PDB file of N, CA, C and O in Angstrom:
ATOM      1  N   GLU A 184     -55.347 -55.631 233.169  1.00 53.00           N
ATOM      2  CA  GLU A 184     -55.548 -54.120 233.829  1.00 53.00           C
ATOM      3  C   GLU A 184     -56.794 -54.365 233.230  1.00 53.00           C
ATOM      4  O   GLU A 184     -56.770 -53.759 232.007  1.00 53.00           O
ATOM      5  N   LEU A 185     -57.334 -53.393 233.500  1.00 61.00           N
ATOM      6  CA  LEU A 185     -58.938 -53.643 233.194  1.00 61.00           C
ATOM      7  C   LEU A 185     -58.330 -51.815 232.317  1.00 61.00           C
ATOM      8  O   LEU A 185     -58.247 -50.704 232.507  1.00 61.00           O
ATOM      9  N   SER A 186     -59.420 -51.627 231.287  1.00 70.00           N
ATOM     10  CA  SER A 186     -59.125 -50.121 230.789  1.00 70.00           C
ATOM     11  C   SER A 186     -61.021 -50.146 230.378  1.00 70.00           C
ATOM     12  O   SER A 186     -61.530 -50.928 229.782  1.00 70.00           O
ATOM     13  N   GLU A 187     -61.643 -48.396 230.166  1.00 77.00           N
ATOM     14  CA  GLU A 187     -63.441 -48.761 229.895  1.00 77.00           C
ATOM     15  C   GLU A 187     -62.433 -47.926 228.114  1.00 77.00           C
ATOM     16  O   GLU A 187     -63.334 -47.491 227.618  1.00 77.00           O
ATOM     17  N   ALA A 188     -61.250 -47.670 227.742  1.00 75.00           N
ATOM     18  CA  ALA A 188     -61.544 -47.808 226.719  1.00 75.00           C
ATOM     19  C   ALA A 188     -60.836 -48.228 225.164  1.00 75.00           C
ATOM     20  O   ALA A 188     -61.201 -49.881 225.893  1.00 75.00           O
ATOM     21  N   SER A 189     -61.596 -48.357 224.286  1.00 72.00           N
ATOM     22  CA  SER A 189     -61.749 -49.286 222.634  1.00 72.00           C
ATOM     23  C   SER A 189     -60.618 -49.365 222.597  1.00 72.00           C
ATOM     24  O   SER A 189     -60.919 -51.098 221.662  1.00 72.00           O
ATOM     25  N   GLU A 190     -59.578 -49.382 223.141  1.00 73.00           N
ATOM     26  CA  GLU A 190     -58.279 -49.297 222.049  1.00 73.00           C
ATOM     27  C   GLU A 190     -57.384 -50.093 222.463  1.00 73.00           C
ATOM     28  O   GLU A 190     -57.740 -50.237 223.657  1.00 73.00           O
ATOM     29  N   MET A 191     -56.846 -51.113 221.428  1.00 65.00           N
ATOM     30  CA  MET A 191     -56.680 -51.931 221.804  1.00 65.00           C
ATOM     31  C   MET A 191     -55.569 -51.592 222.794  1.00 65.00           C
ATOM     32  O   MET A 191     -54.010 -50.626 223.167  1.00 65.00           O
ATOM     33  N   PRO A 192     -54.371 -52.692 223.935  1.00 69.00           N
ATOM     34  CA  PRO A 192     -53.495 -51.815 224.937  1.00 69.00           C
ATOM     35  C   PRO A 192     -51.617 -51.736 224.154  1.00 69.00           C
ATOM     36  O   PRO A 192     -52.521 -52.609 222.843  1.00 69.00           O
ATOM     37  N   MET A 193     -50.920 -50.843 224.378  1.00 69.00           N
ATOM     38  CA  MET A 193     -49.576 -51.286 223.555  1.00 69.00           C
ATOM     39  C   MET A 193     -49.397 -52.608 223.684  1.00 69.00           C
ATOM     40  O   MET A 193     -48.812 -52.816 222.333  1.00 69.00           O
ATOM     41  N   TRP A 194     -49.131 -53.855 224.613  1.00 65.00           N
ATOM     42  CA  TRP A 194     -49.135 -55.369 224.260  1.00 65.00           C
ATOM     43  C   TRP A 194     -49.386 -55.621 223.588  1.00 65.00           C
ATOM     44  O   TRP A 194     -48.929 -56.391 223.372  1.00 65.00           O
ATOM     45  N   VAL A 195     -50.572 -55.426 222.781  1.00 63.00           N
ATOM     46  CA  VAL A 195     -50.278 -56.050 221.741  1.00 63.00           C
ATOM     47  C   VAL A 195     -50.666 -55.682 221.009  1.00 63.00           C
ATOM     48  O   VAL A 195     -51.330 -56.169 220.028  1.00 63.00           O
ATOM     49  N   THR A 196     -50.787 -54.550 220.475  1.00 65.00           N
ATOM     50  CA  THR A 196     -50.611 -53.669 219.170  1.00 65.00           C
ATOM     51  C   THR A 196     -49.636 -54.432 217.832  1.00 65.00           C
ATOM     52  O   THR A 196     -50.341 -54.604 216.708  1.00 65.00           O
ATOM     53  N   SER A 197     -48.921 -55.210 218.563  1.00 66.00           N
ATOM     54  CA  SER A 197     -47.947 -56.001 217.356  1.00 66.00           C
ATOM     55  C   SER A 197     -48.605 -56.885 216.612  1.00 66.00           C
ATOM     56  O   SER A 197     -47.704 -56.974 216.515  1.00 66.00           O
ATOM     57  N   LYS A 198     -50.021 -57.762 218.058  1.00 68.00           N
ATOM     58  CA  LYS A 198     -49.892 -58.597 217.373  1.00 68.00           C
ATOM     59  C   LYS A 198     -50.363 -58.992 216.206  1.00 68.00           C
ATOM     60  O   LYS A 198     -52.054 -58.343 216.043  1.00 68.00           O
ATOM     61  N   VAL A 199     -49.633 -59.576 215.144  1.00 70.00           N
ATOM     62  CA  VAL A 199     -50.848 -59.377 213.640  1.00 70.00           C
ATOM     63  C   VAL A 199     -52.248 -60.272 214.042  1.00 70.00           C
ATOM     64  O   VAL A 199     -52.046 -61.902 214.628  1.00 70.00           O
ATOM     65  N   GLY A 200     -53.193 -59.899 213.519  1.00 68.00           N
ATOM     66  CA  GLY A 200     -54.724 -60.336 213.482  1.00 68.00           C
ATOM     67  C   GLY A 200     -55.425 -60.334 214.536  1.00 68.00           C
ATOM     68  O   GLY A 200     -56.744 -60.882 215.090  1.00 68.00           O
ATOM     69  N   TYR A 201     -54.933 -60.190 215.922  1.00 69.00           N
ATOM     70  CA  TYR A 201     -55.000 -60.019 217.349  1.00 69.00           C
ATOM     71  C   TYR A 201     -55.709 -58.254 217.684  1.00 69.00           C
ATOM     72  O   TYR A 201     -55.684 -56.965 217.500  1.00 69.00           O
ATOM     73  N   GLY A 202     -57.336 -58.215 217.652  1.00 73.00           N
ATOM     74  CA  GLY A 202     -58.337 -57.054 217.362  1.00 73.00           C
ATOM     75  C   GLY A 202     -58.960 -57.223 218.892  1.00 73.00           C
ATOM     76  O   GLY A 202     -59.010 -58.455 219.398  1.00 73.00           O
ATOM     77  N   LEU A 203     -60.618 -56.746 219.497  1.00 76.00           N
ATOM     78  CA  LEU A 203     -61.866 -56.487 219.616  1.00 76.00           C
ATOM     79  C   LEU A 203     -62.198 -57.922 219.764  1.00 76.00           C
ATOM     80  O   LEU A 203     -62.413 -58.474 220.551  1.00 76.00           O
ATOM     81  N   GLY A 204     -62.557 -58.583 217.969  1.00 80.00           N
ATOM     82  CA  GLY A 204     -63.748 -59.284 218.510  1.00 80.00           C
ATOM     83  C   GLY A 204     -63.139 -60.906 218.599  1.00 80.00           C
ATOM     84  O   GLY A 204     -63.593 -61.482 219.582  1.00 80.00           O
ATOM     85  N   HIS A 205     -61.329 -60.793 218.346  1.00 80.00           N
ATOM     86  CA  HIS A 205     -60.813 -62.189 218.846  1.00 80.00           C
ATOM     87  C   HIS A 205     -60.567 -62.285 220.734  1.00 80.00           C
ATOM     88  O   HIS A 205     -60.757 -62.803 220.950  1.00 80.00           O
ATOM     89  N   ARG A 206     -59.946 -60.704 221.008  1.00 81.00           N
ATOM     90  CA  ARG A 206     -59.881 -60.619 222.650  1.00 81.00           C
ATOM     91  C   ARG A 206     -61.365 -61.182 223.045  1.00 81.00           C
ATOM     92  O   ARG A 206     -61.445 -61.555 224.673  1.00 81.00           O
ATOM     93  N   ALA A 207     -62.401 -60.905 222.460  1.00 85.00           N
ATOM     94  CA  ALA A 207     -64.181 -60.825 223.020  1.00 85.00           C
ATOM     95  C   ALA A 207     -64.059 -62.288 223.068  1.00 85.00           C
ATOM     96  O   ALA A 207     -64.538 -63.089 224.136  1.00 85.00           O
ATOM     97  N   ASN A 208     -63.910 -62.896 221.986  1.00 86.00           N
ATOM     98  CA  ASN A 208     -64.157 -64.088 221.611  1.00 86.00           C
ATOM     99  C   ASN A 208     -63.587 -65.586 222.344  1.00 86.00           C
ATOM    100  O   ASN A 208     -63.651 -65.997 223.601  1.00 86.00           O
ATOM    101  N   TRP A 209     -61.978 -65.221 223.008  1.00 85.00           N
ATOM    102  CA  TRP A 209     -60.891 -65.197 223.998  1.00 85.00           C
ATOM    103  C   TRP A 209     -61.433 -65.577 225.639  1.00 85.00           C
ATOM    104  O   TRP A 209     -62.388 -65.761 226.050  1.00 85.00           O
ATOM    105  N   TRP A 210     -62.067 -64.059 225.618  1.00 86.00           N
ATOM    106  CA  TRP A 210     -62.599 -64.349 226.828  1.00 86.00           C
ATOM    107  C   TRP A 210     -63.284 -64.385 227.643  1.00 86.00           C
ATOM    108  O   TRP A 210     -63.677 -64.575 228.767  1.00 86.00           O
ATOM    109  N   LEU A 211     -64.767 -64.834 226.293  1.00 87.00           N
ATOM    110  CA  LEU A 211     -66.079 -64.991 226.602  1.00 87.00           C
ATOM    111  C   LEU A 211     -65.489 -66.995 227.213  1.00 87.00           C
ATOM    112  O   LEU A 211     -66.667 -67.586 227.922  1.00 87.00           O
ATOM    113  N   LEU A 212     -64.777 -66.853 226.479  1.00 89.00           N
ATOM    114  CA  LEU A 212     -64.910 -68.871 226.535  1.00 89.00           C
ATOM    115  C   LEU A 212     -63.951 -69.010 228.019  1.00 89.00           C
ATOM    116  O   LEU A 212     -64.465 -69.682 228.641  1.00 89.00           O
ATOM    117  N   GLU A 213     -62.446 -68.439 228.584  1.00 88.00           N
ATOM    118  CA  GLU A 213     -62.204 -68.313 229.374  1.00 88.00           C
ATOM    119  C   GLU A 213     -63.377 -67.957 230.523  1.00 88.00           C
ATOM    120  O   GLU A 213     -62.636 -68.961 231.737  1.00 88.00           O
ATOM    121  N   GLU A 214     -64.014 -67.109 231.073  1.00 89.00           N
ATOM    122  CA  GLU A 214     -65.402 -66.725 231.641  1.00 89.00           C
ATOM    123  C   GLU A 214     -65.807 -67.974 231.728  1.00 89.00           C
ATOM    124  O   GLU A 214     -66.399 -68.376 232.860  1.00 89.00           O
ATOM    125  N   ALA A 215     -66.290 -68.664 230.649  1.00 88.00           N
ATOM    126  CA  ALA A 215     -67.031 -69.638 230.847  1.00 88.00           C
ATOM    127  C   ALA A 215     -66.247 -70.982 231.233  1.00 88.00           C
ATOM    128  O   ALA A 215     -66.958 -71.278 232.664  1.00 88.00           O
ATOM    129  N   PHE A 216     -65.336 -71.032 231.621  1.00 87.00           N
ATOM    130  CA  PHE A 216     -64.479 -72.628 231.968  1.00 87.00           C
ATOM    131  C   PHE A 216     -64.020 -72.225 233.382  1.00 87.00           C
ATOM    132  O   PHE A 216     -64.180 -73.426 233.336  1.00 87.00           O
ATOM    133  N   ALA A 217     -64.628 -70.256 234.045  1.00 89.00           N
ATOM    134  CA  ALA A 217     -63.668 -70.909 234.973  1.00 89.00           C
ATOM    135  C   ALA A 217     -64.724 -71.337 236.305  1.00 89.00           C
ATOM    136  O   ALA A 217     -64.460 -71.431 237.010  1.00 89.00           O
ATOM    137  N   LEU A 218     -66.111 -71.015 235.346  1.00 87.00           N
ATOM    138  CA  LEU A 218     -67.213 -71.502 236.196  1.00 87.00           C
ATOM    139  C   LEU A 218     -67.191 -72.655 236.670  1.00 87.00           C
ATOM    140  O   LEU A 218     -67.955 -73.854 237.078  1.00 87.00           O
ATOM    141  N   GLU A 219     -66.477 -73.535 235.563  1.00 80.00           N
ATOM    142  CA  GLU A 219     -65.892 -75.106 235.474  1.00 80.00           C
ATOM    143  C   GLU A 219     -67.307 -75.813 235.810  1.00 80.00           C
ATOM    144  O   GLU A 219     -67.783 -76.394 236.793  1.00 80.00           O
ATOM    145  N   PRO A 220     -68.283 -75.371 234.634  1.00 80.00           N
ATOM    146  CA  PRO A 220     -69.223 -76.582 234.140  1.00 80.00           C
ATOM    147  C   PRO A 220     -68.975 -77.537 233.338  1.00 80.00           C
ATOM    148  O   PRO A 220     -68.388 -77.806 233.421  1.00 80.00           O
ATOM    149  N   GLN A 221     -70.045 -78.379 234.342  1.00 83.00           N
ATOM    150  CA  GLN A 221     -70.049 -79.626 233.831  1.00 83.00           C
ATOM    151  C   GLN A 221     -69.956 -80.336 232.204  1.00 83.00           C
ATOM    152  O   GLN A 221     -69.531 -80.789 231.327  1.00 83.00           O
ATOM    153  N   ARG A 222     -70.905 -79.044 231.449  1.00 86.00           N
ATOM    154  CA  ARG A 222     -71.323 -78.670 229.775  1.00 86.00           C
ATOM    155  C   ARG A 222     -71.475 -78.017 229.686  1.00 86.00           C
ATOM    156  O   ARG A 222     -71.613 -76.948 230.440  1.00 86.00           O
ATOM    157  N   LEU A 223     -70.960 -77.485 228.467  1.00 88.00           N
ATOM    158  CA  LEU A 223     -70.886 -75.825 227.894  1.00 88.00           C
ATOM    159  C   LEU A 223     -70.824 -75.678 226.467  1.00 88.00           C
ATOM    160  O   LEU A 223     -70.760 -76.597 226.149  1.00 88.00           O
ATOM    161  N   THR A 224     -72.470 -75.204 226.078  1.00 91.00           N
ATOM    162  CA  THR A 224     -72.680 -75.145 224.580  1.00 91.00           C
ATOM    163  C   THR A 224     -73.035 -73.583 224.550  1.00 91.00           C
ATOM    164  O   THR A 224     -72.801 -72.502 225.550  1.00 91.00           O
ATOM    165  N   VAL A 225     -71.941 -73.243 223.949  1.00 90.00           N
ATOM    166  CA  VAL A 225     -71.480 -71.590 223.070  1.00 90.00           C
ATOM    167  C   VAL A 225     -72.547 -71.703 222.337  1.00 90.00           C
ATOM    168  O   VAL A 225     -72.235 -72.136 220.665  1.00 90.00           O
ATOM    169  N   LEU A 226     -73.110 -70.439 222.374  1.00 91.00           N
ATOM    170  CA  LEU A 226     -74.471 -70.066 221.175  1.00 91.00           C
ATOM    171  C   LEU A 226     -73.539 -68.973 220.491  1.00 91.00           C
ATOM    172  O   LEU A 226     -73.920 -67.981 220.965  1.00 91.00           O
ATOM    173  N   THR A 227     -74.453 -69.371 219.093  1.00 89.00           N
ATOM    174  CA  THR A 227     -73.789 -68.244 217.763  1.00 89.00           C
ATOM    175  C   THR A 227     -74.953 -67.570 217.106  1.00 89.00           C
ATOM    176  O   THR A 227     -75.300 -68.625 216.661  1.00 89.00           O
ATOM    177  N   LEU A 228     -74.139 -66.595 216.462  1.00 89.00           N
ATOM    178  CA  LEU A 228     -75.355 -66.069 215.706  1.00 89.00           C
ATOM    179  C   LEU A 228     -74.872 -65.271 214.775  1.00 89.00           C
ATOM    180  O   LEU A 228     -73.364 -65.443 214.696  1.00 89.00           O
ATOM    181  N   TRP A 229     -74.192 -66.487 213.321  1.00 87.00           N
ATOM    182  CA  TRP A 229     -73.508 -66.460 212.198  1.00 87.00           C
ATOM    183  C   TRP A 229     -74.968 -66.942 210.511  1.00 87.00           C
ATOM    184  O   TRP A 229     -75.667 -68.118 211.053  1.00 87.00           O
ATOM    185  N   ASP A 230     -74.399 -66.598 209.750  1.00 87.00           N
ATOM    186  CA  ASP A 230     -75.269 -66.230 209.011  1.00 87.00           C
ATOM    187  C   ASP A 230     -74.064 -67.584 207.953  1.00 87.00           C
ATOM    188  O   ASP A 230     -75.220 -68.111 206.582  1.00 87.00           O
ATOM    189  N   GLY A 231     -73.365 -67.870 208.518  1.00 84.00           N
ATOM    190  CA  GLY A 231     -72.490 -69.541 208.068  1.00 84.00           C
ATOM    191  C   GLY A 231     -71.505 -69.183 207.018  1.00 84.00           C
ATOM    192  O   GLY A 231     -71.909 -70.117 205.845  1.00 84.00           O
ATOM    193  N   ASP A 232     -71.670 -68.141 206.855  1.00 82.00           N
ATOM    194  CA  ASP A 232     -70.466 -67.757 205.740  1.00 82.00           C
ATOM    195  C   ASP A 232     -69.159 -68.651 206.010  1.00 82.00           C
ATOM    196  O   ASP A 232     -67.969 -67.578 206.480  1.00 82.00           O
ATOM    197  N   PRO A 233     -68.658 -69.949 205.303  1.00 72.00           N
ATOM    198  CA  PRO A 233     -67.376 -69.958 205.100  1.00 72.00           C
ATOM    199  C   PRO A 233     -65.733 -69.168 204.807  1.00 72.00           C
ATOM    200  O   PRO A 233     -64.844 -68.742 205.075  1.00 72.00           O
ATOM    201  N   THR A 234     -66.192 -68.222 204.137  1.00 71.00           N
ATOM    202  CA  THR A 234     -65.530 -67.112 203.694  1.00 71.00           C
ATOM    203  C   THR A 234     -65.059 -66.443 204.936  1.00 71.00           C
ATOM    204  O   THR A 234     -64.481 -65.822 204.878  1.00 71.00           O
ATOM    205  N   ALA A 235     -65.816 -66.275 205.698  1.00 66.00           N
ATOM    206  CA  ALA A 235     -65.726 -64.458 207.084  1.00 66.00           C
ATOM    207  C   ALA A 235     -64.715 -66.149 207.957  1.00 66.00           C
ATOM    208  O   ALA A 235     -64.594 -66.738 209.094  1.00 66.00           O
ATOM    209  N   THR A 236     -63.948 -65.249 207.616  1.00 60.00           N
ATOM    210  CA  THR A 236     -62.666 -66.345 208.580  1.00 60.00           C
ATOM    211  C   THR A 236     -61.463 -65.547 209.095  1.00 60.00           C
ATOM    212  O   THR A 236     -60.753 -65.598 209.351  1.00 60.00           O
ATOM    213  N   ASP A 237     -62.629 -64.484 209.232  1.00 66.00           N
ATOM    214  CA  ASP A 237     -61.278 -63.124 209.964  1.00 66.00           C
ATOM    215  C   ASP A 237     -61.010 -63.749 211.494  1.00 66.00           C
ATOM    216  O   ASP A 237     -62.677 -64.203 211.943  1.00 66.00           O
ATOM    217  N   LEU A 238     -59.634 -62.992 212.221  1.00 69.00           N
ATOM    218  CA  LEU A 238     -59.682 -63.221 213.965  1.00 69.00           C
ATOM    219  C   LEU A 238     -61.016 -62.959 214.448  1.00 69.00           C
ATOM    220  O   LEU A 238     -61.101 -61.558 214.394  1.00 69.00           O
ATOM    221  N   GLY A 239     -61.657 -63.183 215.267  1.00 76.00           N
ATOM    222  CA  GLY A 239     -62.853 -62.739 216.314  1.00 76.00           C
ATOM    223  C   GLY A 239     -64.365 -62.655 215.607  1.00 76.00           C
ATOM    224  O   GLY A 239     -65.258 -62.124 215.879  1.00 76.00           O
ATOM    225  N   GLY A 240     -64.166 -62.976 214.299  1.00 82.00           N
ATOM    226  CA  GLY A 240     -64.899 -63.863 213.847  1.00 82.00           C
ATOM    227  C   GLY A 240     -66.329 -64.514 214.871  1.00 82.00           C
ATOM    228  O   GLY A 240     -65.565 -65.422 215.817  1.00 82.00           O
ATOM    229  N   PRO A 241     -67.631 -64.609 214.625  1.00 85.00           N
ATOM    230  CA  PRO A 241     -68.260 -66.237 215.217  1.00 85.00           C
ATOM    231  C   PRO A 241     -67.682 -67.294 214.405  1.00 85.00           C
ATOM    232  O   PRO A 241     -67.457 -68.071 215.231  1.00 85.00           O
ATOM    233  N   ASN A 242     -66.819 -67.562 213.296  1.00 86.00           N
ATOM    234  CA  ASN A 242     -66.376 -68.679 212.881  1.00 86.00           C
ATOM    235  C   ASN A 242     -65.087 -69.380 213.673  1.00 86.00           C
ATOM    236  O   ASN A 242     -64.842 -70.287 214.335  1.00 86.00           O
ATOM    237  N   GLU A 243     -64.161 -68.427 214.183  1.00 85.00           N
ATOM    238  CA  GLU A 243     -63.287 -68.541 214.832  1.00 85.00           C
ATOM    239  C   GLU A 243     -64.138 -69.063 216.211  1.00 85.00           C
ATOM    240  O   GLU A 243     -63.619 -69.887 217.102  1.00 85.00           O
ATOM    241  N   LEU A 244     -64.707 -68.595 216.886  1.00 87.00           N
ATOM    242  CA  LEU A 244     -65.650 -68.558 217.598  1.00 87.00           C
ATOM    243  C   LEU A 244     -65.750 -69.730 217.954  1.00 87.00           C
ATOM    244  O   LEU A 244     -65.712 -70.541 219.190  1.00 87.00           O
ATOM    245  N   ILE A 245     -66.999 -70.289 217.374  1.00 88.00           N
ATOM    246  CA  ILE A 245     -66.988 -71.950 216.665  1.00 88.00           C
ATOM    247  C   ILE A 245     -66.032 -72.754 217.038  1.00 88.00           C
ATOM    248  O   ILE A 245     -66.129 -73.796 217.306  1.00 88.00           O
ATOM    249  N   GLN A 246     -65.208 -71.990 215.837  1.00 88.00           N
ATOM    250  CA  GLN A 246     -63.902 -73.231 216.111  1.00 88.00           C
ATOM    251  C   GLN A 246     -62.871 -74.043 217.593  1.00 88.00           C
ATOM    252  O   GLN A 246     -62.982 -75.027 217.696  1.00 88.00           O
ATOM    253  N   ARG A 247     -62.693 -72.541 218.203  1.00 88.00           N
ATOM    254  CA  ARG A 247     -61.983 -72.316 219.584  1.00 88.00           C
ATOM    255  C   ARG A 247     -63.039 -73.240 220.490  1.00 88.00           C
ATOM    256  O   ARG A 247     -62.399 -73.748 220.893  1.00 88.00           O
ATOM    257  N   ALA A 248     -64.545 -72.741 220.439  1.00 89.00           N
ATOM    258  CA  ALA A 248     -65.212 -73.744 221.966  1.00 89.00           C
ATOM    259  C   ALA A 248     -64.749 -75.487 221.384  1.00 89.00           C
ATOM    260  O   ALA A 248     -65.258 -75.596 222.130  1.00 89.00           O
ATOM    261  N   SER A 249     -65.077 -75.434 219.836  1.00 90.00           N
ATOM    262  CA  SER A 249     -65.253 -77.023 219.595  1.00 90.00           C
ATOM    263  C   SER A 249     -64.051 -77.388 219.952  1.00 90.00           C
ATOM    264  O   SER A 249     -63.853 -79.161 220.411  1.00 90.00           O
ATOM    265  N   ALA A 250     -62.927 -76.768 219.619  1.00 90.00           N
ATOM    266  CA  ALA A 250     -61.508 -77.611 220.654  1.00 90.00           C
ATOM    267  C   ALA A 250     -61.454 -77.346 221.450  1.00 90.00           C
ATOM    268  O   ALA A 250     -60.825 -78.521 221.885  1.00 90.00           O
ATOM    269  N   LEU A 251     -62.312 -77.186 222.809  1.00 88.00           N
ATOM    270  CA  LEU A 251     -62.116 -77.092 223.462  1.00 88.00           C
ATOM    271  C   LEU A 251     -63.219 -78.358 224.207  1.00 88.00           C
ATOM    272  O   LEU A 251     -62.886 -78.203 225.420  1.00 88.00           O
ATOM    273  N   GLY A 252     -63.888 -78.543 223.186  1.00 89.00           N
ATOM    274  CA  GLY A 252     -64.982 -79.391 223.718  1.00 89.00           C
ATOM    275  C   GLY A 252     -66.259 -79.011 224.535  1.00 89.00           C
ATOM    276  O   GLY A 252     -66.743 -79.846 224.823  1.00 89.00           O
ATOM    277  N   THR A 253     -66.720 -77.832 224.234  1.00 89.00           N
ATOM    278  CA  THR A 253     -67.871 -77.676 223.978  1.00 89.00           C
ATOM    279  C   THR A 253     -68.282 -77.626 222.634  1.00 89.00           C
ATOM    280  O   THR A 253     -68.320 -78.315 221.293  1.00 89.00           O
ATOM    281  N   THR A 254     -69.865 -77.726 222.772  1.00 88.00           N
ATOM    282  CA  THR A 254     -71.215 -77.923 222.259  1.00 88.00           C
ATOM    283  C   THR A 254     -71.672 -77.012 221.261  1.00 88.00           C
ATOM    284  O   THR A 254     -71.854 -75.352 222.288  1.00 88.00           O
ATOM    285  N   PRO A 255     -71.117 -76.304 220.017  1.00 89.00           N
ATOM    286  CA  PRO A 255     -71.167 -75.343 219.894  1.00 89.00           C
ATOM    287  C   PRO A 255     -72.631 -74.843 219.060  1.00 89.00           C
ATOM    288  O   PRO A 255     -73.192 -76.313 218.641  1.00 89.00           O
ATOM    289  N   LEU A 256     -73.771 -73.932 219.623  1.00 92.00           N
ATOM    290  CA  LEU A 256     -75.290 -74.303 218.915  1.00 92.00           C
ATOM    291  C   LEU A 256     -74.714 -72.936 217.713  1.00 92.00           C
ATOM    292  O   LEU A 256     -74.909 -71.647 218.544  1.00 92.00           O
ATOM    293  N   VAL A 257     -75.253 -73.140 216.951  1.00 92.00           N
ATOM    294  CA  VAL A 257     -75.154 -71.360 215.703  1.00 92.00           C
ATOM    295  C   VAL A 257     -76.862 -71.812 215.303  1.00 92.00           C
ATOM    296  O   VAL A 257     -77.399 -72.169 215.493  1.00 92.00           O
ATOM    297  N   LEU A 258     -77.112 -70.365 215.965  1.00 93.00           N
ATOM    298  CA  LEU A 258     -78.355 -69.785 214.894  1.00 93.00           C
ATOM    299  C   LEU A 258     -77.858 -69.250 213.383  1.00 93.00           C
ATOM    300  O   LEU A 258     -76.706 -67.984 213.731  1.00 93.00           O
ATOM    301  N   ASP A 259     -78.705 -69.568 212.605  1.00 92.00           N
ATOM    302  CA  ASP A 259     -78.925 -69.136 211.125  1.00 92.00           C
ATOM    303  C   ASP A 259     -78.544 -67.317 210.820  1.00 92.00           C
ATOM    304  O   ASP A 259     -79.997 -67.595 211.340  1.00 92.00           O
ATOM    305  N   THR A 260     -78.460 -65.986 211.058  1.00 90.00           N
ATOM    306  CA  THR A 260     -79.533 -65.417 210.852  1.00 90.00           C
ATOM    307  C   THR A 260     -79.977 -65.124 209.890  1.00 90.00           C
ATOM    308  O   THR A 260     -81.029 -64.329 210.215  1.00 90.00           O
ATOM    309  N   LYS A 261     -79.383 -65.778 208.693  1.00 90.00           N
ATOM    310  CA  LYS A 261     -80.616 -65.415 207.229  1.00 90.00           C
ATOM    311  C   LYS A 261     -81.700 -65.829 207.678  1.00 90.00           C
ATOM    312  O   LYS A 261     -82.989 -65.924 207.332  1.00 90.00           O
ATOM    313  N   GLN A 262     -82.230 -66.661 208.959  1.00 90.00           N
ATOM    314  CA  GLN A 262     -83.710 -68.077 208.851  1.00 90.00           C
ATOM    315  C   GLN A 262     -83.682 -66.632 210.130  1.00 90.00           C
ATOM    316  O   GLN A 262     -84.727 -66.926 210.020  1.00 90.00           O
ATOM    317  N   VAL A 263     -82.746 -66.512 211.164  1.00 89.00           N
ATOM    318  CA  VAL A 263     -83.773 -65.884 212.323  1.00 89.00           C
ATOM    319  C   VAL A 263     -83.550 -64.432 212.207  1.00 89.00           C
ATOM    320  O   VAL A 263     -85.324 -64.562 211.911  1.00 89.00           O
ATOM    321  N   PHE A 264     -83.420 -63.715 211.350  1.00 87.00           N
ATOM    322  CA  PHE A 264     -83.773 -62.362 210.199  1.00 87.00           C
ATOM    323  C   PHE A 264     -84.091 -62.129 209.441  1.00 87.00           C
ATOM    324  O   PHE A 264     -83.537 -61.251 208.785  1.00 87.00           O
ATOM    325  N   ARG A 265     -85.768 -62.953 209.367  1.00 82.00           N
ATOM    326  CA  ARG A 265     -85.675 -62.769 207.470  1.00 82.00           C
ATOM    327  C   ARG A 265     -87.033 -60.448 207.865  1.00 82.00           C
ATOM    328  O   ARG A 265     -87.245 -61.087 208.732  1.00 82.00           O
TER     329      ARG A 265
END
């Protein structure tokens, strides 16, 4: 069910650690794979902070994309946005 509301649907509110960022990461990867690409590169903006392990963050996206066989391309925000 599609919704324009920013609140999470009732059926996922009980899932621990499941938020909008986590859901968005998963949706982006699913949509990309639905196109049946021969090669897939995931572009991520990240400051490289290894302590940022929150679900839905860039670290999770990179790990999930790598596990699915994509090529992650990380742009270091500390360098890009000086």
